[in-house]
mmCIF file of C-alpha atoms in Angstrom:
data_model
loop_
_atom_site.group_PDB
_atom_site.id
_atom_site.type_symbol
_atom_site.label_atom_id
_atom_site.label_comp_id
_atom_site.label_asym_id
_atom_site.label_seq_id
_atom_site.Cartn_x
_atom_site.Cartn_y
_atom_site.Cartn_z
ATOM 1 C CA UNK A 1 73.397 10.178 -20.527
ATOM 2 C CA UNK A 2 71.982 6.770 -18.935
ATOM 3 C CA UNK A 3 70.842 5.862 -22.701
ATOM 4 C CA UNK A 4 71.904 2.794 -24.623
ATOM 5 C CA UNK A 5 71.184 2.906 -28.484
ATOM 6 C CA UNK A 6 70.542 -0.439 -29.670
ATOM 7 C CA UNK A 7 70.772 -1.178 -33.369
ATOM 8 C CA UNK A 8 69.320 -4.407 -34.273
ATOM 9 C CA UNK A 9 70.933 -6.606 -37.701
ATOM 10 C CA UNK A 10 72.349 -2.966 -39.007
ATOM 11 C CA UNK A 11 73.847 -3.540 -42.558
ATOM 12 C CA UNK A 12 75.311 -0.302 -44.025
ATOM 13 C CA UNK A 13 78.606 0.791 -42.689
ATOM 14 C CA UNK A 14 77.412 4.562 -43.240
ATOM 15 C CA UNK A 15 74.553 3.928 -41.235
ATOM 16 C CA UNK A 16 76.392 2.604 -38.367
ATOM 17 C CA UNK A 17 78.742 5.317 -38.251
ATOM 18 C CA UNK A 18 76.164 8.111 -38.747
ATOM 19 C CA UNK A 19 74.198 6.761 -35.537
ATOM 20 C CA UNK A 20 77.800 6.739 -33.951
ATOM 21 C CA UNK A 21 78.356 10.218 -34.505
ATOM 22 C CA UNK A 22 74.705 11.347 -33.560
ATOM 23 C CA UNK A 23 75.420 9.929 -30.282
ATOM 24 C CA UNK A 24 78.733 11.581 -30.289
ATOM 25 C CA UNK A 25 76.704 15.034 -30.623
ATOM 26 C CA UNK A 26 74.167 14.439 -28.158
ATOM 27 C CA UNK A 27 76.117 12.931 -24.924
ATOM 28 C CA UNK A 28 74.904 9.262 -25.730
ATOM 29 C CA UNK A 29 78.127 6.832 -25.394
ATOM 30 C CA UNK A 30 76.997 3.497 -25.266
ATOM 31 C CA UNK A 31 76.026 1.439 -28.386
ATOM 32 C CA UNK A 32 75.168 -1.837 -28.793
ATOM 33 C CA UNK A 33 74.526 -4.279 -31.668
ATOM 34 C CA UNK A 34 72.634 -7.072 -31.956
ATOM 35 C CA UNK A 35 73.339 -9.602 -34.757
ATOM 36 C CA UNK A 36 74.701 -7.168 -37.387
ATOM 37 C CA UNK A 37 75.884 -7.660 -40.494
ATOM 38 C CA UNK A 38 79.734 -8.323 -39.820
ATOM 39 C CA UNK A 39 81.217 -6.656 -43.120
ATOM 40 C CA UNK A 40 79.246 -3.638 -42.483
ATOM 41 C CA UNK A 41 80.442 -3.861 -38.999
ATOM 42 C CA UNK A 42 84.306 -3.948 -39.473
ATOM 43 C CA UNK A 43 83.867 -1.481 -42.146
ATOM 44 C CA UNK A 44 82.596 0.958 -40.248
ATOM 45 C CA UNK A 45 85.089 0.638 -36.985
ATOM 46 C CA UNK A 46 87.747 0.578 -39.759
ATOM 47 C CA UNK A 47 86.910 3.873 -41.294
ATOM 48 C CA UNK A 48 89.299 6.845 -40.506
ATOM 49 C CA UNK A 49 86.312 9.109 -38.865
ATOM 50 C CA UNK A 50 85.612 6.048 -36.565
ATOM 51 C CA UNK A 51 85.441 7.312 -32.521
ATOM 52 C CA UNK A 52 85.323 5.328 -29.804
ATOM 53 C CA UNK A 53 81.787 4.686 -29.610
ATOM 54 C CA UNK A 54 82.011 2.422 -32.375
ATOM 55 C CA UNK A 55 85.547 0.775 -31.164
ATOM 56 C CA UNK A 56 83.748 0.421 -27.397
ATOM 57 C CA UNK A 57 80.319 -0.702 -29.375
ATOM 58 C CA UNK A 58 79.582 -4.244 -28.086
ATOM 59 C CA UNK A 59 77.939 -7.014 -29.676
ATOM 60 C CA UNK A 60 74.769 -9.427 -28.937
ATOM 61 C CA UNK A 61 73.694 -12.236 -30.438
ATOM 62 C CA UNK A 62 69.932 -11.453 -29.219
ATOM 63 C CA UNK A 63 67.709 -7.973 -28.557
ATOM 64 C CA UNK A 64 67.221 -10.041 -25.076
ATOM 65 C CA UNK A 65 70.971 -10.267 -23.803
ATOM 66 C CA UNK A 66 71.267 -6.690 -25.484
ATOM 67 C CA UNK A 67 69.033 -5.058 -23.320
ATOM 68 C CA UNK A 68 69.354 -7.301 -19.795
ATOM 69 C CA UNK A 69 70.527 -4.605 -17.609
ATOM 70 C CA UNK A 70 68.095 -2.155 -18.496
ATOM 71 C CA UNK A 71 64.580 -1.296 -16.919
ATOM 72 C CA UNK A 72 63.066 0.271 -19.483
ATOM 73 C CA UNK A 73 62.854 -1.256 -23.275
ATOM 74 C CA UNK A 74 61.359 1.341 -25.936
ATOM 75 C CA UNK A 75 61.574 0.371 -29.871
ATOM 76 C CA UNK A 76 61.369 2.763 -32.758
ATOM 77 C CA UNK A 77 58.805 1.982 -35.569
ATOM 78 C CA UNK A 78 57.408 3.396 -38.450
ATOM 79 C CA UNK A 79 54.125 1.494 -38.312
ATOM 80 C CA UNK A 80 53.882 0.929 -41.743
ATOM 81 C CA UNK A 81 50.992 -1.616 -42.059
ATOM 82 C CA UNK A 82 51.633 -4.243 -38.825
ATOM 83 C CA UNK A 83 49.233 -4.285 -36.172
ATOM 84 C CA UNK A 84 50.764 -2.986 -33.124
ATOM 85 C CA UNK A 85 50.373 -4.705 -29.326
ATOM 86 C CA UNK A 86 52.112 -1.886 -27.819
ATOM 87 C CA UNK A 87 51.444 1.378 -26.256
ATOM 88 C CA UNK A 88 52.610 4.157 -29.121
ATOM 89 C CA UNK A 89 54.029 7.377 -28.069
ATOM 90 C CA UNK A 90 55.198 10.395 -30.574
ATOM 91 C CA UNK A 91 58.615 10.882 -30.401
ATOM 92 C CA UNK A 92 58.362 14.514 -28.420
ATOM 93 C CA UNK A 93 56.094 12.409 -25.188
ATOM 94 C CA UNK A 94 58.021 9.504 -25.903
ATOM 95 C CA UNK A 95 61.390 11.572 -24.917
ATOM 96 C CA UNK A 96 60.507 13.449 -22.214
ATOM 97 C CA UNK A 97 59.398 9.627 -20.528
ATOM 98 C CA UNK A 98 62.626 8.560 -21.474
ATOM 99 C CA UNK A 99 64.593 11.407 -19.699
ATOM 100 C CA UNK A 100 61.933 10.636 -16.741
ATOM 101 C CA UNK A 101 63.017 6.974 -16.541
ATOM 102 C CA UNK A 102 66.980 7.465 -17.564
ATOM 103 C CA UNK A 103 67.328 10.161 -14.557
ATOM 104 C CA UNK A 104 67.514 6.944 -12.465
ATOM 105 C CA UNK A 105 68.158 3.642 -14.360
ATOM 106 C CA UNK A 106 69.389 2.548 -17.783
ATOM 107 C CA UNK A 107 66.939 2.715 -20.663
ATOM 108 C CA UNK A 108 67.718 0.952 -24.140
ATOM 109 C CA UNK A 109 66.467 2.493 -27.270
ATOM 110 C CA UNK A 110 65.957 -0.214 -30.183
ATOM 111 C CA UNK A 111 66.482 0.709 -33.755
ATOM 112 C CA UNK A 112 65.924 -2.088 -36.100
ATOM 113 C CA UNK A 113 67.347 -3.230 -40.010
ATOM 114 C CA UNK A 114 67.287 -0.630 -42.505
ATOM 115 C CA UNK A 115 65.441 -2.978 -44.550
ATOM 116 C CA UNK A 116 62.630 -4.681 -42.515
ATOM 117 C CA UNK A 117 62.736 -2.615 -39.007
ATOM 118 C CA UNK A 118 61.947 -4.529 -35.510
ATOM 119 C CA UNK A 119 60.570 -7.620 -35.878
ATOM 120 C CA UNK A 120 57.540 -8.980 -34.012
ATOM 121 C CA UNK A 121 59.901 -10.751 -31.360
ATOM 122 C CA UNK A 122 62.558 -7.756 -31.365
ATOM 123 C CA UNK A 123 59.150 -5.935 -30.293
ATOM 124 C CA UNK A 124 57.744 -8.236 -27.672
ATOM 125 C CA UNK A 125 61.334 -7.554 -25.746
ATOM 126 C CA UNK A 126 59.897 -3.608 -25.886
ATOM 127 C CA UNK A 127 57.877 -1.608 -23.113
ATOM 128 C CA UNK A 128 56.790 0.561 -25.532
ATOM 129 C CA UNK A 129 56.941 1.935 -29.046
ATOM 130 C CA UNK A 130 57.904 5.526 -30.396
ATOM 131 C CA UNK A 131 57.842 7.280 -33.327
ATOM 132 C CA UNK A 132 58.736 9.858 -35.227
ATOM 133 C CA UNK A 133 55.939 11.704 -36.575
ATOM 134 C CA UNK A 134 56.468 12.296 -40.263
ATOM 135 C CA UNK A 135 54.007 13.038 -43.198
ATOM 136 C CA UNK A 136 53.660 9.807 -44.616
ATOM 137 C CA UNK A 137 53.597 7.172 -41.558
ATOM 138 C CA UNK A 138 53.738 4.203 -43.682
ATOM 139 C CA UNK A 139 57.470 5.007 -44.542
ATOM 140 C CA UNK A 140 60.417 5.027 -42.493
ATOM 141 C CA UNK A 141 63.604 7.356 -41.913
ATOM 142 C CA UNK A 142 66.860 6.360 -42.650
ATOM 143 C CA UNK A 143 68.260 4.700 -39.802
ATOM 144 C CA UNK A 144 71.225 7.254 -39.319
ATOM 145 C CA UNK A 145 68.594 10.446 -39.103
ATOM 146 C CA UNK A 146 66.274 8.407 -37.134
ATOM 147 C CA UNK A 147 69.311 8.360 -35.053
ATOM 148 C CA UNK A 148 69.936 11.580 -34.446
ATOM 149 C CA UNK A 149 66.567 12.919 -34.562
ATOM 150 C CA UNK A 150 65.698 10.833 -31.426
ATOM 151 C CA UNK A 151 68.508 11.833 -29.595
ATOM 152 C CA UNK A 152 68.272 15.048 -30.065
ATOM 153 C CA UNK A 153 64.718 15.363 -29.241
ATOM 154 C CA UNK A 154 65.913 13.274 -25.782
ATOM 155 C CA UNK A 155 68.857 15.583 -24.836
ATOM 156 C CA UNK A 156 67.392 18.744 -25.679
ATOM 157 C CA UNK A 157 65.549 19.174 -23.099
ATOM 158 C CA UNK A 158 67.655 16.839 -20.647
ATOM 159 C CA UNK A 159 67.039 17.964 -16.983
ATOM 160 C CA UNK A 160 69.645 16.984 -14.096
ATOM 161 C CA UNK A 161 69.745 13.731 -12.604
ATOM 162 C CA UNK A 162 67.601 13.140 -9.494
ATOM 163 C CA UNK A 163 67.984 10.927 -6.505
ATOM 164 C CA UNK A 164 67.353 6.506 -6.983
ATOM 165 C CA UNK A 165 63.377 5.999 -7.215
ATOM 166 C CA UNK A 166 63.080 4.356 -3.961
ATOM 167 C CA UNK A 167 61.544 1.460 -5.888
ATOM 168 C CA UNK A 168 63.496 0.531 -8.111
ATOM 169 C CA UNK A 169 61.920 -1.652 -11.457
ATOM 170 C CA UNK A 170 62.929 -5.064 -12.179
ATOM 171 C CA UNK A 171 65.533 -5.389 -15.082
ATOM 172 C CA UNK A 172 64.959 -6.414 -18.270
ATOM 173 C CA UNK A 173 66.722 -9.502 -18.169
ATOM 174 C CA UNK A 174 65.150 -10.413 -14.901
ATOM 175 C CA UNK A 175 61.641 -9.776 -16.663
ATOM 176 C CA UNK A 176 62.719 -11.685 -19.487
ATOM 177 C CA UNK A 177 63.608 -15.113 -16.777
ATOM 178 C CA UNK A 178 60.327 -14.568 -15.474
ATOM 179 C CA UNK A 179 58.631 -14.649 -18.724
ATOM 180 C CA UNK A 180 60.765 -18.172 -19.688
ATOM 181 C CA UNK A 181 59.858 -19.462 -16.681
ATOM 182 C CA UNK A 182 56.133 -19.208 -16.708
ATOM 183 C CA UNK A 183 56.393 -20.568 -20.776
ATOM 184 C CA UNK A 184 58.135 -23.633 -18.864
ATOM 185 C CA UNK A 185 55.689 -24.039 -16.318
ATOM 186 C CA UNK A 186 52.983 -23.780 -19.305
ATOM 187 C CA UNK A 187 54.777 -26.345 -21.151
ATOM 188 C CA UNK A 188 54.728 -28.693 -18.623
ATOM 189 C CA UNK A 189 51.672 -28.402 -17.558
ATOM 190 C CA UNK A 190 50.095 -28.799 -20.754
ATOM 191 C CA UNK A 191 48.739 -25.221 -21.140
ATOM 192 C CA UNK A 192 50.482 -23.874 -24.127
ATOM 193 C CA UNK A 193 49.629 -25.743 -26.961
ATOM 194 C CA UNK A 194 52.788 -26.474 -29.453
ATOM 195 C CA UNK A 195 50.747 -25.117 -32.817
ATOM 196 C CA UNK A 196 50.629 -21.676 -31.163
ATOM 197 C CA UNK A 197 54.035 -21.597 -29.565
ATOM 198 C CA UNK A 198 55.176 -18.783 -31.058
ATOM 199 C CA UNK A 199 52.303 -16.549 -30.590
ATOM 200 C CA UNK A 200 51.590 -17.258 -27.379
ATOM 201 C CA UNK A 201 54.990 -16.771 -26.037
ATOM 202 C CA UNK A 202 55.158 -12.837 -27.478
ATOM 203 C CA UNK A 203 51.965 -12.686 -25.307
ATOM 204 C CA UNK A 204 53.322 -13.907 -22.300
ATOM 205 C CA UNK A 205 56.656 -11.762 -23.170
ATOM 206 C CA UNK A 206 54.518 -8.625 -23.249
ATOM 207 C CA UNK A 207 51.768 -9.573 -20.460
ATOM 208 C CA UNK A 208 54.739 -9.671 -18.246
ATOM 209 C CA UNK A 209 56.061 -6.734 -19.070
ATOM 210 C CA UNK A 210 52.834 -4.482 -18.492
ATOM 211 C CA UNK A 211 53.012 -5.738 -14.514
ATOM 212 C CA UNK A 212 55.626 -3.425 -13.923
ATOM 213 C CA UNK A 213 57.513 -5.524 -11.608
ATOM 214 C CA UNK A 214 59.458 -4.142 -8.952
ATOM 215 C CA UNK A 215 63.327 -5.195 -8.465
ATOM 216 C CA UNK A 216 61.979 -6.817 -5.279
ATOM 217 C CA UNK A 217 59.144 -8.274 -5.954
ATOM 218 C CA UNK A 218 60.949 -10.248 -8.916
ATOM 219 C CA UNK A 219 63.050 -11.851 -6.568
ATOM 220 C CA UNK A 220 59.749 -13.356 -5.246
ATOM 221 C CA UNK A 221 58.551 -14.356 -8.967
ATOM 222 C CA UNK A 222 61.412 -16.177 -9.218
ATOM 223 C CA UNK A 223 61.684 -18.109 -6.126
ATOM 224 C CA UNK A 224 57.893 -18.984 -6.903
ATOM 225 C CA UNK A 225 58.286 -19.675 -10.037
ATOM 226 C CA UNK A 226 61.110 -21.936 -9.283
ATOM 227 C CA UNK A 227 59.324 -24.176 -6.873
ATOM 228 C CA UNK A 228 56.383 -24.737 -8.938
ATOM 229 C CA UNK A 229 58.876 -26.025 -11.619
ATOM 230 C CA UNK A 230 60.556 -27.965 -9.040
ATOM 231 C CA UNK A 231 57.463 -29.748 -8.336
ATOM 232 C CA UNK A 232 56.220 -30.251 -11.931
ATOM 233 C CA UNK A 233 59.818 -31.557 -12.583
ATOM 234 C CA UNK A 234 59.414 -34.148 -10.362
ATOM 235 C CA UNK A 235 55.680 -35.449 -11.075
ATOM 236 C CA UNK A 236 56.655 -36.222 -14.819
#
């Protein structure tokens, strides 16, 4: 399965290792973590029933350098009351575009704290959000059955692989240079104004990221983008 679950600042050991073993049932071997809480880490690789997702599990300090190699970001969420920028999908859509997109390339599948979810700029690294249709939307799963039910709603129905896309999409972490690059280039040009920083640059983050850039056509972004810095560089 060309699926990476991502669990962002996990903090229960049992939670860890229940999303371990849910990918252990459905075909899903590589986990990643992204700043998680380190007690709750080693207790859960430490634990007798401990398999070798969780020894090969690798850590990230950011959801960015978690999800660099993939070229297609899509974050759980249980709505609750936050305004959403993002395209939604229901979890049964929302997998069958996943087993679309993971026939060919890697996709990354974000899960965030048991306490607080994603975070606005955990999102803004995201394509698009799924969820998990239950009866009362403003509350969410636990994050080991939110585990599994995704996953099993992905694999279920998992078709064979098929033949490269002849164009292949950029990566996530090449998306993610474009998108610093352009905030430089706004910097220095005066454009994005320091009281708004923040905002602005989950904007950017996501305007990028509904181009749909190609693998080749970010080599030209960058080479672009690069000059134009060069210049603006050199006229300070």
């Amino acid at each position: 399965m060309n699926l990476i679950v991502v669990l962002v600042s996990p903090r229960n050991p049992l939670n860890i290792g229940a999303a371990a073993r849910a990918m252990q049932n459905f075909g899903c071997e590589a986990l990643r973590l992204v700043n998680p809480y380190h007690v709750a880490f080693r207790e859960a690789v430490s634990a007798v029933s401990a398999g070798p997702i969780l020894k090969a599990a690798q850590e990230y300090e950011t959801v960015g350098e978690a999800v660099g190699d993939c070229s297609l970001v899509v974050g759980t969420t249980s709505i609750g009351h936050r305004e959403l920028q993002h395209p939604l999908q229901l979890l049964e859509p929302g997998a069958k575009l996943i087993r679309r997109e993971m026939a060919a390339s890697p996709v990354a599948l974000l899960f965030g704290s048991e306490k607080f979810g994603l975070s606005n700029d955990d999102i803004s690294h995201c394509h698009w959000l799924m969820r998990i249709p239950t009866v009362d939307p403003s509350r969410s799963m636990n994050l080991g059955q939110a585990v599994a039910v995704c996953l099993y709603e992905i694999a279920r129905r998992a078709t064979k692989p098929v033949p490269p896309k002849k164009i292949k999409p950029a990566t996530a972490d090449q998306i993610e240079r474009i998108t610093q690059m352009l905030l430089e280039a706004s910097r220095r040009s005066g454009y994005l104004n320091p009281v708004v920083a923040s905002s602005t640059e989950n904007k950017v983050r996501r305007m990028v990221r509904r181009l749909h850039i190609t693998a080749s056509d970010a080599a030209m972004w960058l080479g672009m983008l690069r000059q134009i810095l060069w210049k603006l560089r050199n006229t300070e």
